[in-house]
Amino acid sequence: MSEPSFRAKFACSEGCDFRASLTEVVYRCPTCGGLLEVRHDLSALRSRAASEWRSLFDSRFGAARLPLASGVWGKREWVYPDLEDGDIVSLGEGRQPLLPLPRLAAELGLASVDLKQCGISATGSFKDLGMTVLVSAVARMRRLGRRVRAVACASTGDTSAALSAYCAAAGIPSVVFLPRGKVSLAQLVQPISNGALVLSLETDFDGCMRIVQEVTRDPSIYLANSMNSLRLEGQKIVAVELCQQLGWEAPDWVIVPGGNLGNAGALGMGFELMLSLGLIDRRPRIAVAQAEKANPLVRAFRSGFADLSAVQAQPTLATAIQIGSPVSMRRAARTLRSFDGVVEEAAEQDLSDAAARADLEGAFTCPQTGVALAALSKLARAGTIARGSRVVVVSTAHGLKFYGFKEGYHRGTLAEVDGRWRNPPVEVRATAQAVEEALDRRLG
Ligand SMILES: Cc1ncc(COP(=O)(O)O)c(C=O)c1O
Ligand SMILES: [Zn+2]
């Protein structure tokens, strides 16, 4: 039997009838200016039964070699169906652990809390999931003769790390726009090592985003921010993979930290696709978590999404989501409406304690994940997340990228934070007796 031909194209996400090939350099609908989305041919995808999709994806989950060993490309028919093997630029993204936190779940009266560890990845954040798709798409465009001199992004750190690594793998030049002094050293050193042109600008992320949008009006400089919907095609796999890991069931709640808000929309797209193809039969509720210091979506939620205005983001420990003017705000609002969603915020103290608390159960969480975990506690204690719920928290980056935050927490040097779970190193004389005394003090 021949393979059914699966297809996908760009479509206006606001409902206009604009369509374009995925090889076109286009980011917005020319009619309404809205963002685009990748629209799959659902009737072709429906030619396979839900049970067939499940067993196909399950059989590939153990694949040994790339590209099918990638969690994204193991589901390639749902991502970018007509991409050829030779175009795929993969660093082995996806297939990331779902780490149970049973003690936290018990404390909050929940059936389960699982951390979807998207930071366990080539460049240490969930951005790899989307970047493999975008850079593969660029490799295809270049093969087809389109002139793309470089791929560019504005970044709070993680996007630039992912872009530069995938471009390095593909041999494609990359350019990253970073807000000077606002990304961690671990993040900064990644694009430098991968050979990107690193532009350090005296502005914040929102300022970098404005400039990169101007610069990428030149179609030979391709835009890699999440307003480019190719990224979301990879990021939506987080939703699919976590349901797969739960035995093809949706949890009751998914909590995700939100900055530019691409991820929130991407999760919604993953769940929608599984619902329309019958792989899951119920909608989870979605909670987006923001830092109090950069909370435009929190304010929008309070207005019933009537007011989607930007805010001036204030400095927060959760630097990767220090964004006041999210590009994907409308898309996130739509997602929250259809997933009976909520938006919650976290103070600096709470996000820091929540991250440290999860580490005591074997994780090593970044401050953004701390925001999501603090929101989880607030929502569970308020009863919004009902007792007995099954919750998945999306952990978006590896804590090692934010070692300054971790170190500062445990040393007690973070502004506005008096760490409840501080565990600084104990200084002892180098004698067995002094060490034994220290052991007794700690272990009783
Ligand atoms: C670690 C981390 N968490 C969360 C986010 C927010 O994701 P989004 O911009 O898709 O809302 C980002 C990037 O912006 C990030 O780097
Ligand atoms: Zn439109």
Tab-separated table of C-alpha atoms and ligand atoms in Angstrom:
chain	number	residue	atom	x	y	z
A	1	MET	CA	0.000	0.000	0.000
A	2	SER	CA	1.435	3.398	-0.877
A	3	GLU	CA	1.930	6.017	1.832
A	4	PRO	CA	-0.879	8.557	1.964
A	5	SER	CA	0.488	11.981	0.981
A	6	PHE	CA	0.494	14.218	4.002
A	7	ARG	CA	0.834	17.931	3.373
A	8	ALA	CA	1.151	21.139	5.344
A	9	LYS	CA	1.162	24.821	4.446
A	10	PHE	CA	1.120	28.237	6.070
A	11	ALA	CA	-2.337	29.681	6.781
A	12	CYS	CA	-3.479	32.878	8.517
A	13	SER	CA	-4.100	32.120	12.201
A	14	GLU	CA	-6.785	34.812	12.348
A	15	GLY	CA	-9.004	33.059	9.820
A	16	CYS	CA	-8.276	34.866	6.510
A	17	ASP	CA	-7.921	32.649	3.463
A	18	PHE	CA	-4.217	33.415	2.949
A	19	ARG	CA	-2.132	30.291	2.218
A	20	ALA	CA	1.572	29.875	1.348
A	21	SER	CA	4.084	27.097	0.865
A	22	LEU	CA	6.339	26.355	3.841
A	23	THR	CA	9.283	27.320	1.630
A	24	GLU	CA	8.048	30.931	1.268
A	25	VAL	CA	9.705	33.630	3.386
A	26	VAL	CA	6.563	34.946	5.077
A	27	TYR	CA	5.755	35.473	8.769
A	28	ARG	CA	2.476	37.391	8.782
A	29	CYS	CA	-0.764	37.370	6.854
A	30	PRO	CA	-0.593	40.069	4.161
A	31	THR	CA	-4.332	40.743	4.551
A	32	CYS	CA	-4.711	41.235	8.314
A	33	GLY	CA	-1.120	41.299	9.614
A	34	GLY	CA	-1.845	38.381	11.948
A	35	LEU	CA	0.603	35.557	12.633
A	36	LEU	CA	0.591	32.444	10.502
A	37	GLU	CA	0.130	28.851	11.531
A	38	VAL	CA	1.110	25.599	9.848
A	39	ARG	CA	-2.093	23.952	8.649
A	40	HIS	CA	-1.997	20.184	8.120
A	41	ASP	CA	-4.194	18.239	5.728
A	42	LEU	CA	-6.383	16.674	8.408
A	43	SER	CA	-8.350	14.487	6.041
A	44	ALA	CA	-5.114	12.855	4.862
A	45	LEU	CA	-3.964	12.404	8.461
A	46	ARG	CA	-7.346	10.855	9.307
A	47	SER	CA	-6.691	8.131	6.758
A	48	ARG	CA	-4.782	6.461	9.574
A	49	ALA	CA	-6.748	5.390	12.618
A	50	ALA	CA	-5.793	6.756	16.042
A	51	SER	CA	-4.581	3.288	17.038
A	52	GLU	CA	-2.278	3.190	13.998
A	53	TRP	CA	-0.778	6.557	14.842
A	54	ARG	CA	-0.258	5.500	18.431
A	55	SER	CA	1.528	2.293	17.486
A	56	LEU	CA	3.601	4.015	14.796
A	57	PHE	CA	4.763	6.667	17.276
A	58	ASP	CA	5.332	4.085	20.006
A	59	SER	CA	7.418	1.930	17.670
A	60	ARG	CA	9.611	4.921	16.794
A	61	PHE	CA	10.008	6.045	20.396
A	62	GLY	CA	12.717	3.435	20.825
A	63	ALA	CA	14.452	4.132	17.489
A	64	ALA	CA	18.222	4.071	17.771
A	65	ARG	CA	19.265	6.321	14.903
A	66	LEU	CA	18.406	9.824	13.812
A	67	PRO	CA	16.229	11.204	12.399
A	68	LEU	CA	13.515	8.871	13.762
A	69	ALA	CA	15.317	8.693	17.120
A	70	SER	CA	14.452	12.382	17.516
A	71	GLY	CA	11.262	12.930	19.490
A	72	VAL	CA	10.235	15.514	16.886
A	73	TRP	CA	11.099	13.615	13.700
A	74	GLY	CA	9.667	10.388	15.093
A	75	LYS	CA	6.375	12.236	14.521
A	76	ARG	CA	7.418	13.838	11.255
A	77	GLU	CA	4.055	13.386	9.471
A	78	TRP	CA	2.554	15.769	12.037
A	79	VAL	CA	5.406	18.273	11.837
A	80	TYR	CA	6.683	18.877	8.298
A	81	PRO	CA	5.479	15.915	6.259
A	82	ASP	CA	7.153	16.558	2.922
A	83	LEU	CA	10.623	17.252	4.277
A	84	GLU	CA	13.258	14.886	2.919
A	85	ASP	CA	15.673	13.013	5.182
A	86	GLY	CA	18.602	14.960	3.764
A	87	ASP	CA	17.065	18.258	4.885
A	88	ILE	CA	16.635	17.259	8.508
A	89	VAL	CA	18.985	18.994	10.936
A	90	SER	CA	18.665	17.152	14.233
A	91	LEU	CA	20.666	17.143	17.449
A	92	GLY	CA	18.574	14.349	18.963
A	93	GLU	CA	15.910	16.601	20.489
A	94	GLY	CA	12.814	15.376	22.304
A	95	ARG	CA	12.122	12.065	24.066
A	96	GLN	CA	12.548	13.939	27.297
A	97	PRO	CA	11.796	12.427	30.705
A	98	LEU	CA	8.577	12.939	32.615
A	99	LEU	CA	9.931	13.129	36.146
A	100	PRO	CA	7.423	12.317	38.898
A	101	LEU	CA	7.460	14.546	41.989
A	102	PRO	CA	5.368	12.383	44.359
A	103	ARG	CA	6.272	14.257	47.543
A	104	LEU	CA	5.239	17.599	46.053
A	105	ALA	CA	2.023	16.004	44.766
A	106	ALA	CA	1.205	14.626	48.236
A	107	GLU	CA	1.924	17.982	49.855
A	108	LEU	CA	-0.521	19.704	47.483
A	109	GLY	CA	-3.176	16.956	47.660
A	110	LEU	CA	-2.752	16.072	43.983
A	111	ALA	CA	-2.804	12.624	42.372
A	112	SER	CA	0.443	13.353	40.534
A	113	VAL	CA	2.836	16.091	39.539
A	114	ASP	CA	5.193	15.275	36.682
A	115	LEU	CA	7.904	17.532	35.381
A	116	LYS	CA	8.271	17.371	31.593
A	117	GLN	CA	11.980	18.016	31.403
A	118	CYS	CA	12.409	19.868	28.141
A	119	GLY	CA	15.756	21.251	29.321
A	120	ILE	CA	17.372	17.824	29.004
A	121	SER	CA	18.406	18.530	25.474
A	122	ALA	CA	21.322	19.506	23.232
A	123	THR	CA	21.368	23.180	24.191
A	124	GLY	CA	19.544	22.794	27.492
A	125	SER	CA	16.118	24.216	26.715
A	126	PHE	CA	12.829	23.422	24.956
A	127	LYS	CA	13.879	25.752	22.142
A	128	ASP	CA	15.664	22.825	20.467
A	129	LEU	CA	12.289	21.244	19.688
A	130	GLY	CA	11.235	24.144	17.500
A	131	MET	CA	14.637	25.037	16.138
A	132	THR	CA	15.209	21.625	14.566
A	133	VAL	CA	12.110	22.258	12.435
A	134	LEU	CA	12.954	25.819	11.517
A	135	VAL	CA	16.569	25.138	10.572
A	136	SER	CA	15.583	22.004	8.639
A	137	ALA	CA	13.067	24.141	6.731
A	138	VAL	CA	15.828	26.623	5.920
A	139	ALA	CA	18.090	23.783	4.736
A	140	ARG	CA	15.284	22.757	2.387
A	141	MET	CA	14.780	26.319	1.114
A	142	ARG	CA	18.471	26.650	0.390
A	143	ARG	CA	18.531	23.294	-1.394
A	144	LEU	CA	15.639	24.496	-3.556
A	145	GLY	CA	17.674	27.573	-4.499
A	146	ARG	CA	16.179	30.237	-2.231
A	147	ARG	CA	18.759	32.803	-1.133
A	148	VAL	CA	18.975	32.730	2.670
A	149	ARG	CA	22.225	34.381	3.779
A	150	ALA	CA	21.627	33.848	7.484
A	151	VAL	CA	19.023	32.992	10.096
A	152	ALA	CA	18.449	35.575	12.848
A	153	CYS	CA	16.674	35.847	16.189
A	154	ALA	CA	16.200	38.107	19.183
A	155	SER	CA	16.610	36.149	22.366
A	156	THR	CA	16.521	36.133	26.133
A	157	GLY	CA	19.324	33.568	25.814
A	158	ASP	CA	17.881	30.170	25.045
A	159	THR	CA	16.584	30.820	21.539
A	160	SER	CA	19.992	32.111	20.461
A	161	ALA	CA	21.692	29.013	21.889
A	162	ALA	CA	19.362	26.708	19.990
A	163	LEU	CA	19.490	28.666	16.732
A	164	SER	CA	23.269	28.841	16.674
A	165	ALA	CA	23.719	25.134	17.481
A	166	TYR	CA	21.339	23.928	14.752
A	167	CYS	CA	22.785	26.397	12.234
A	168	ALA	CA	26.288	25.221	13.108
A	169	ALA	CA	25.200	21.629	12.499
A	170	ALA	CA	23.737	22.619	9.127
A	171	GLY	CA	26.592	24.934	8.109
A	172	ILE	CA	24.223	27.912	7.841
A	173	PRO	CA	25.276	31.344	9.227
A	174	SER	CA	23.326	32.613	12.246
A	175	VAL	CA	22.912	36.073	13.803
A	176	VAL	CA	21.621	36.572	17.349
A	177	PHE	CA	20.394	39.779	18.993
A	178	LEU	CA	20.863	39.725	22.776
A	179	PRO	CA	19.924	42.334	25.396
A	180	ARG	CA	23.278	43.349	26.904
A	181	GLY	CA	23.796	42.162	30.474
A	182	LYS	CA	20.415	40.402	30.620
A	183	VAL	CA	21.358	36.846	29.685
A	184	SER	CA	23.317	34.386	31.798
A	185	LEU	CA	26.963	33.736	30.996
A	186	ALA	CA	26.145	30.091	30.283
A	187	GLN	CA	23.604	31.235	27.693
A	188	LEU	CA	25.906	33.837	26.136
A	189	VAL	CA	28.749	31.393	25.672
A	190	GLN	CA	26.604	29.006	23.632
A	191	PRO	CA	26.100	31.114	20.458
A	192	ILE	CA	29.671	32.361	20.778
A	193	SER	CA	30.948	28.774	20.739
A	194	ASN	CA	28.702	27.781	17.859
A	195	GLY	CA	30.080	30.544	15.660
A	196	ALA	CA	27.059	32.858	15.495
A	197	LEU	CA	27.411	36.581	14.909
A	198	VAL	CA	26.489	37.688	18.448
A	199	LEU	CA	25.116	41.237	18.567
A	200	SER	CA	24.911	42.524	22.120
A	201	LEU	CA	22.471	45.451	22.153
A	202	GLU	CA	21.985	48.113	24.809
A	203	THR	CA	18.261	47.405	25.191
A	204	ASP	CA	15.911	44.751	26.581
A	205	PHE	CA	14.406	41.728	24.801
A	206	ASP	CA	11.449	43.726	23.505
A	207	GLY	CA	13.922	46.197	21.955
A	208	CYS	CA	15.888	43.358	20.312
A	209	MET	CA	12.657	41.893	18.964
A	210	ARG	CA	11.705	45.181	17.305
A	211	ILE	CA	15.103	45.449	15.616
A	212	VAL	CA	15.232	41.854	14.381
A	213	GLN	CA	11.805	42.288	12.805
A	214	GLU	CA	13.106	45.315	10.930
A	215	VAL	CA	16.300	43.631	9.817
A	216	THR	CA	14.478	40.519	8.587
A	217	ARG	CA	12.397	42.567	6.164
A	218	ASP	CA	15.353	41.612	3.967
A	219	PRO	CA	14.143	38.153	2.849
A	220	SER	CA	17.681	36.798	2.724
A	221	ILE	CA	17.868	37.099	6.537
A	222	TYR	CA	15.373	34.530	7.798
A	223	LEU	CA	13.568	35.185	11.107
A	224	ALA	CA	13.771	32.408	13.709
A	225	ASN	CA	11.686	33.826	16.571
A	226	SER	CA	8.575	31.955	17.632
A	227	MET	CA	6.389	34.370	15.660
A	228	ASN	CA	7.642	32.115	12.850
A	229	SER	CA	5.137	29.296	13.156
A	230	LEU	CA	7.590	26.626	11.953
A	231	ARG	CA	9.039	26.732	15.467
A	232	LEU	CA	5.690	25.870	17.014
A	233	GLU	CA	5.420	22.731	14.887
A	234	GLY	CA	8.308	21.269	16.853
A	235	GLN	CA	7.279	22.721	20.199
A	236	LYS	CA	3.785	21.261	19.958
A	237	ILE	CA	5.413	17.817	20.203
A	238	VAL	CA	5.809	18.454	23.956
A	239	ALA	CA	2.027	18.026	24.255
A	240	VAL	CA	2.014	14.887	22.124
A	241	GLU	CA	4.965	13.316	23.872
A	242	LEU	CA	3.695	13.915	27.375
A	243	CYS	CA	0.352	12.281	26.537
A	244	GLN	CA	2.243	9.384	24.971
A	245	GLN	CA	4.260	9.009	28.171
A	246	LEU	CA	1.015	8.969	30.171
A	247	GLY	CA	-0.222	6.033	28.052
A	248	TRP	CA	-1.949	8.293	25.487
A	249	GLU	CA	-3.977	10.146	28.046
A	250	ALA	CA	-4.185	13.856	28.681
A	251	PRO	CA	-3.455	15.026	32.223
A	252	ASP	CA	-6.001	17.249	33.990
A	253	TRP	CA	-3.710	20.275	33.909
A	254	VAL	CA	-0.580	21.410	32.090
A	255	ILE	CA	1.355	24.375	33.463
A	256	VAL	CA	3.868	26.243	31.338
A	257	PRO	CA	5.931	29.375	31.963
A	258	GLY	CA	5.131	32.140	29.483
A	259	GLY	CA	7.343	34.842	27.993
A	260	ASN	CA	6.855	35.540	24.305
A	261	LEU	CA	3.998	33.021	24.594
A	262	GLY	CA	4.845	30.841	21.612
A	263	ASN	CA	4.981	27.776	23.805
A	264	ALA	CA	1.498	28.222	25.243
A	265	GLY	CA	0.024	28.295	21.738
A	266	ALA	CA	2.203	25.378	20.637
A	267	LEU	CA	0.929	23.167	23.462
A	268	GLY	CA	-2.631	23.982	22.468
A	269	MET	CA	-1.881	23.012	18.865
A	270	GLY	CA	-0.452	19.654	19.952
A	271	PHE	CA	-3.507	18.837	22.045
A	272	GLU	CA	-5.885	19.991	19.298
A	273	LEU	CA	-4.219	17.743	16.743
A	274	MET	CA	-4.422	14.708	19.038
A	275	LEU	CA	-8.085	15.481	19.760
A	276	SER	CA	-8.987	15.822	16.105
A	277	LEU	CA	-7.260	12.565	15.195
A	278	GLY	CA	-8.721	10.731	18.192
A	279	LEU	CA	-5.466	9.979	20.031
A	280	ILE	CA	-6.841	11.541	23.209
A	281	ASP	CA	-10.465	12.095	24.100
A	282	ARG	CA	-10.400	14.998	26.531
A	283	ARG	CA	-8.892	18.435	26.849
A	284	PRO	CA	-6.480	19.183	29.641
A	285	ARG	CA	-6.763	22.625	31.194
A	286	ILE	CA	-3.771	24.880	30.563
A	287	ALA	CA	-2.216	27.326	33.017
A	288	VAL	CA	0.331	29.878	31.836
A	289	ALA	CA	2.651	31.179	34.546
A	290	GLN	CA	4.425	34.531	34.423
A	291	ALA	CA	6.762	36.387	36.753
A	292	GLU	CA	4.979	39.217	38.603
A	293	LYS	CA	7.643	41.525	37.156
A	294	ALA	CA	6.734	40.717	33.543
A	295	ASN	CA	3.066	39.827	33.544
A	296	PRO	CA	1.203	41.201	30.505
A	297	LEU	CA	-0.816	37.986	30.112
A	298	VAL	CA	-1.826	38.011	33.779
A	299	ARG	CA	-3.289	41.473	33.294
A	300	ALA	CA	-4.946	40.445	30.051
A	301	PHE	CA	-6.501	37.413	31.781
A	302	ARG	CA	-7.928	39.650	34.520
A	303	SER	CA	-9.605	41.713	31.806
A	304	GLY	CA	-11.161	38.566	30.286
A	305	PHE	CA	-8.632	39.014	27.447
A	306	ALA	CA	-10.367	42.234	26.418
A	307	ASP	CA	-7.142	44.201	26.937
A	308	LEU	CA	-4.007	42.673	25.431
A	309	SER	CA	-1.678	45.595	26.075
A	310	ALA	CA	2.054	45.359	26.636
A	311	VAL	CA	3.757	46.253	29.919
A	312	GLN	CA	7.270	47.466	30.655
A	313	ALA	CA	8.976	44.290	31.899
A	314	GLN	CA	10.893	44.783	35.159
A	315	PRO	CA	14.069	42.877	36.037
A	316	THR	CA	13.240	39.387	37.307
A	317	LEU	CA	15.296	36.331	38.229
A	318	ALA	CA	13.322	34.554	35.509
A	319	THR	CA	15.308	36.424	32.847
A	320	ALA	CA	14.196	34.155	29.997
A	321	ILE	CA	10.615	35.365	30.416
A	322	GLN	CA	11.388	39.003	31.125
A	323	ILE	CA	9.180	40.068	28.225
A	324	GLY	CA	6.605	42.857	28.344
A	325	SER	CA	5.302	42.744	24.788
A	326	PRO	CA	4.793	39.087	23.829
A	327	VAL	CA	4.582	38.509	20.097
A	328	SER	CA	2.155	35.601	20.486
A	329	MET	CA	-0.257	37.178	22.993
A	330	ARG	CA	-3.347	36.809	20.781
A	331	ARG	CA	-2.527	33.209	19.979
A	332	ALA	CA	-2.022	32.424	23.693
A	333	ALA	CA	-5.319	34.093	24.608
A	334	ARG	CA	-7.119	31.963	22.014
A	335	THR	CA	-5.472	28.815	23.370
A	336	LEU	CA	-6.460	29.654	26.939
A	337	ARG	CA	-10.050	30.265	25.888
A	338	SER	CA	-10.335	26.879	24.221
A	339	PHE	CA	-8.573	24.993	27.021
A	340	ASP	CA	-10.482	26.617	29.886
A	341	GLY	CA	-7.150	28.071	30.861
A	342	VAL	CA	-5.941	30.358	33.606
A	343	VAL	CA	-2.955	32.643	34.064
A	344	GLU	CA	-1.078	32.894	37.353
A	345	GLU	CA	1.921	34.905	38.474
A	346	ALA	CA	4.814	34.326	40.835
A	347	ALA	CA	6.827	36.662	43.066
A	348	GLU	CA	10.630	36.438	43.103
A	349	GLN	CA	10.634	34.735	46.517
A	350	ASP	CA	8.059	32.154	45.479
A	351	LEU	CA	9.624	31.240	42.140
A	352	SER	CA	12.999	30.789	43.829
A	353	ASP	CA	11.649	28.606	46.627
A	354	ALA	CA	9.548	26.558	44.217
A	355	ALA	CA	12.585	25.835	42.030
A	356	ALA	CA	14.673	24.862	45.071
A	357	ARG	CA	11.878	22.665	46.443
A	358	ALA	CA	11.663	20.670	43.198
A	359	ASP	CA	15.448	20.220	43.216
A	360	LEU	CA	15.074	18.460	46.576
A	361	GLU	CA	13.114	15.819	44.719
A	362	GLY	CA	15.817	15.173	42.121
A	363	ALA	CA	15.182	17.900	39.542
A	364	PHE	CA	17.533	20.802	38.765
A	365	THR	CA	15.189	23.534	37.737
A	366	CYS	CA	15.643	26.888	36.048
A	367	PRO	CA	13.921	30.038	37.392
A	368	GLN	CA	11.272	29.924	34.631
A	369	THR	CA	10.298	26.428	35.733
A	370	GLY	CA	10.254	27.890	39.252
A	371	VAL	CA	7.591	30.333	38.045
A	372	ALA	CA	5.474	27.424	36.783
A	373	LEU	CA	5.960	25.459	40.008
A	374	ALA	CA	5.073	28.470	42.165
A	375	ALA	CA	1.924	28.921	40.077
A	376	LEU	CA	1.119	25.249	40.622
A	377	SER	CA	1.247	25.697	44.409
A	378	LYS	CA	-0.889	28.824	44.289
A	379	LEU	CA	-3.507	27.247	42.021
A	380	ALA	CA	-3.654	24.019	44.038
A	381	ARG	CA	-3.915	25.826	47.376
A	382	ALA	CA	-6.663	28.083	45.976
A	383	GLY	CA	-8.580	25.012	44.767
A	384	THR	CA	-8.462	26.108	41.108
A	385	ILE	CA	-6.539	22.900	40.520
A	386	ALA	CA	-8.819	20.454	42.337
A	387	ARG	CA	-7.530	17.913	44.834
A	388	GLY	CA	-6.685	14.610	43.162
A	389	SER	CA	-5.770	16.251	39.827
A	390	ARG	CA	-2.999	14.923	37.601
A	391	VAL	CA	-0.694	17.765	36.665
A	392	VAL	CA	2.205	18.089	34.246
A	393	VAL	CA	4.543	21.057	34.673
A	394	VAL	CA	6.623	21.932	31.628
A	395	SER	CA	10.213	22.502	32.721
A	396	THR	CA	11.600	24.681	29.966
A	397	ALA	CA	15.349	24.803	30.617
A	398	HIS	CA	18.108	23.036	32.469
A	399	GLY	CA	19.089	24.588	35.796
A	400	LEU	CA	22.746	24.467	34.782
A	401	LYS	CA	22.108	27.342	32.384
A	402	PHE	CA	21.129	29.432	35.379
A	403	TYR	CA	23.825	28.442	37.840
A	404	GLY	CA	24.173	32.055	39.007
A	405	PHE	CA	20.548	31.909	40.167
A	406	LYS	CA	21.121	28.573	41.890
A	407	GLU	CA	24.305	29.659	43.557
A	408	GLY	CA	22.836	32.984	44.661
A	409	TYR	CA	19.808	31.237	46.132
A	410	HIS	CA	21.855	28.883	48.274
A	411	ARG	CA	24.386	31.541	49.262
A	412	GLY	CA	21.548	33.902	50.155
A	413	THR	CA	22.657	36.718	47.853
A	414	LEU	CA	19.582	37.100	45.596
A	415	ALA	CA	17.662	40.373	45.821
A	416	GLU	CA	14.163	40.039	47.313
A	417	VAL	CA	14.765	36.391	48.237
A	418	ASP	CA	15.220	34.804	51.641
A	419	GLY	CA	15.536	31.183	50.567
A	420	ARG	CA	13.484	28.701	52.552
A	421	TRP	CA	15.472	25.750	51.211
A	422	ARG	CA	18.963	27.255	51.371
A	423	ASN	CA	21.682	24.636	51.520
A	424	PRO	CA	25.054	26.396	51.456
A	425	PRO	CA	28.235	24.330	51.687
A	426	VAL	CA	29.332	23.641	55.260
A	427	GLU	CA	32.867	24.777	55.910
A	428	VAL	CA	34.689	22.295	58.125
A	429	ARG	CA	38.237	21.755	59.223
A	430	ALA	CA	39.931	18.940	57.321
A	431	THR	CA	39.810	16.418	60.150
A	432	ALA	CA	37.710	13.287	60.571
A	433	GLN	CA	36.402	14.550	63.891
A	434	ALA	CA	35.162	17.858	62.493
A	435	VAL	CA	33.504	15.991	59.624
A	436	GLU	CA	31.812	13.534	62.015
A	437	GLU	CA	30.455	16.426	64.047
A	438	ALA	CA	29.065	18.006	60.878
A	439	LEU	CA	27.426	14.681	59.945
A	440	ASP	CA	25.825	14.379	63.378
A	441	ARG	CA	24.512	17.923	63.238
A	442	ARG	CA	22.845	17.251	59.883
A	443	LEU	CA	21.737	13.642	60.169
A	444	GLY	CA	21.015	13.463	63.919
B	1	LIG	C1	13.747	28.758	29.735
B	1	LIG	C2	12.571	29.434	29.098
B	1	LIG	N1	11.372	29.254	29.613
B	1	LIG	C3	10.291	29.826	29.090
B	1	LIG	C4	10.370	30.642	27.984
B	1	LIG	C5	9.132	31.269	27.450
B	1	LIG	O1	8.655	30.630	26.318
B	1	LIG	P1	7.696	31.440	25.347
B	1	LIG	O2	8.498	32.618	24.876
B	1	LIG	O3	7.364	30.500	24.243
B	1	LIG	O4	6.518	31.857	26.178
B	1	LIG	C6	11.618	30.885	27.411
B	1	LIG	C7	11.828	31.726	26.227
B	1	LIG	O5	11.229	32.713	25.942
B	1	LIG	C8	12.754	30.255	27.980
B	1	LIG	O6	13.963	30.438	27.473
B	2	ZN	ZN	-5.161	37.196	8.052
